[in-house]
Amino acid sequence: MQLTKESTTTTTERAEPQAAQAGPEPERPVGRRDTDGMAVASFVLGLIGLLVMNVFLGPIAIVLAGLALWRGTARRGRALLGLGLGIADLVVLGVLVAADGTLSWSIAG
């Protein structure tokens, strides 16, 4: 009987350290999470900037995408999309300003 009890205790003792090692995934450093957030924000602001306030949102999207790429984001594709959309915001603004001759424009025409 003592043999069974010892083997059970030994099995339990062995299982505990393995469970501690196989715990939840380690969290990413705070800096990486911030950079991923910048990449997503760049994408969203660039997308919204195509419709409204592109004179402000375009440059912000470009800066956020550049910072995210420079810091090595895990969401590189999203940062590149944000960069492209930010540039597209400024191109759309340039075309509309050239067509109207003013810095303001509206969808209604």
Coordinates of C-alpha atoms in Angstrom, one line a residue:
M1 CA 0.0 0.0 0.0
Q2 CA 2.8 2.3 0.8
L3 CA 4.3 1.7 -2.6
T4 CA 1.1 2.8 -4.3
K5 CA 0.9 5.9 -2.3
E6 CA 4.5 6.9 -3.0
S7 CA 4.0 6.3 -6.8
T8 CA 0.9 8.5 -6.7
T9 CA 2.7 11.2 -4.9
T10 CA 5.6 11.0 -7.3
T11 CA 3.3 11.2 -10.3
T12 CA 1.5 14.2 -8.8
E13 CA 4.8 15.9 -8.0
R14 CA 6.0 15.4 -11.6
A15 CA 2.8 16.6 -13.1
E16 CA 2.8 19.9 -11.2
P17 CA 6.0 21.3 -12.7
Q18 CA 4.9 20.3 -16.2
A19 CA 1.6 22.1 -15.7
A20 CA 3.4 25.2 -14.6
Q21 CA 5.6 25.1 -17.7
A22 CA 2.7 24.5 -20.0
G23 CA 0.6 27.4 -18.6
P24 CA -0.7 30.2 -20.7
E25 CA 1.4 31.8 -23.4
P26 CA 3.7 34.5 -22.3
E27 CA 2.4 37.9 -23.0
R28 CA 4.1 40.0 -25.7
P29 CA 6.0 43.0 -24.5
V30 CA 4.0 46.2 -24.1
G31 CA 6.0 47.8 -26.9
R32 CA 5.0 45.2 -29.4
R33 CA 1.3 45.5 -28.5
D34 CA 1.5 49.3 -29.0
T35 CA 3.2 48.8 -32.4
D36 CA 0.4 46.5 -33.5
G37 CA -2.1 49.0 -32.4
M38 CA -0.4 51.7 -34.4
A39 CA -0.6 49.5 -37.5
V40 CA -4.3 48.9 -37.0
A41 CA -5.0 52.6 -36.3
S42 CA -3.1 53.5 -39.4
F43 CA -5.2 51.2 -41.5
V44 CA -8.5 52.4 -40.0
L45 CA -7.6 56.1 -40.2
G46 CA -6.4 55.7 -43.8
L47 CA -9.6 54.0 -44.7
I48 CA -11.8 56.6 -43.1
G49 CA -9.7 59.4 -44.6
L50 CA -10.7 58.4 -48.1
L51 CA -14.2 59.7 -47.3
V52 CA -13.8 62.5 -44.7
M53 CA -11.0 64.8 -43.3
N54 CA -8.3 63.4 -45.6
V55 CA -6.2 66.4 -45.1
F56 CA -5.7 65.4 -41.4
L57 CA -6.2 61.6 -41.4
G58 CA -4.0 60.9 -44.4
P59 CA -0.8 62.3 -42.8
I60 CA -1.6 60.7 -39.4
A61 CA -2.1 57.3 -41.1
I62 CA 1.3 57.7 -42.9
V63 CA 3.1 58.6 -39.6
L64 CA 1.5 55.8 -37.6
A65 CA 2.3 53.3 -40.4
G66 CA 5.9 54.5 -40.6
L67 CA 6.4 54.2 -36.8
A68 CA 4.8 50.8 -36.7
L69 CA 7.1 49.5 -39.5
W70 CA 10.1 51.1 -38.0
R71 CA 9.5 49.5 -34.6
G72 CA 8.9 46.1 -36.2
T73 CA 5.2 45.4 -35.9
A74 CA 3.9 41.9 -36.2
R75 CA 1.1 43.3 -38.4
R76 CA 3.3 44.4 -41.2
G77 CA 0.7 44.0 -43.9
R78 CA -1.8 46.1 -42.1
A79 CA 0.8 48.8 -41.6
L80 CA 1.6 48.8 -45.3
L81 CA -2.1 49.0 -46.2
G82 CA -2.3 52.0 -43.8
L83 CA 0.6 53.6 -45.5
G84 CA -0.9 53.1 -48.9
L85 CA -4.3 54.4 -47.8
G86 CA -2.7 57.5 -46.2
I87 CA -0.9 58.3 -49.4
A88 CA -4.2 57.6 -51.3
D89 CA -5.9 60.1 -49.0
L90 CA -3.5 62.8 -50.0
V91 CA -3.8 61.9 -53.7
V92 CA -7.6 62.1 -53.5
L93 CA -7.4 65.4 -51.8
G94 CA -5.0 66.7 -54.4
V95 CA -7.3 65.6 -57.3
L96 CA -10.4 67.1 -55.6
V97 CA -8.6 70.4 -54.8
A98 CA -7.4 70.6 -58.4
A99 CA -11.0 70.0 -59.7
D100 CA -12.7 72.5 -57.3
G101 CA -9.9 75.0 -56.7
T102 CA -10.6 74.9 -53.0
L103 CA -9.4 72.9 -50.0
S104 CA -12.9 71.8 -49.1
W105 CA -15.0 69.3 -51.0
S106 CA -18.2 67.3 -50.5
I107 CA -19.6 64.1 -51.9
A108 CA -22.8 65.9 -53.0
G109 CA -20.7 67.9 -55.5

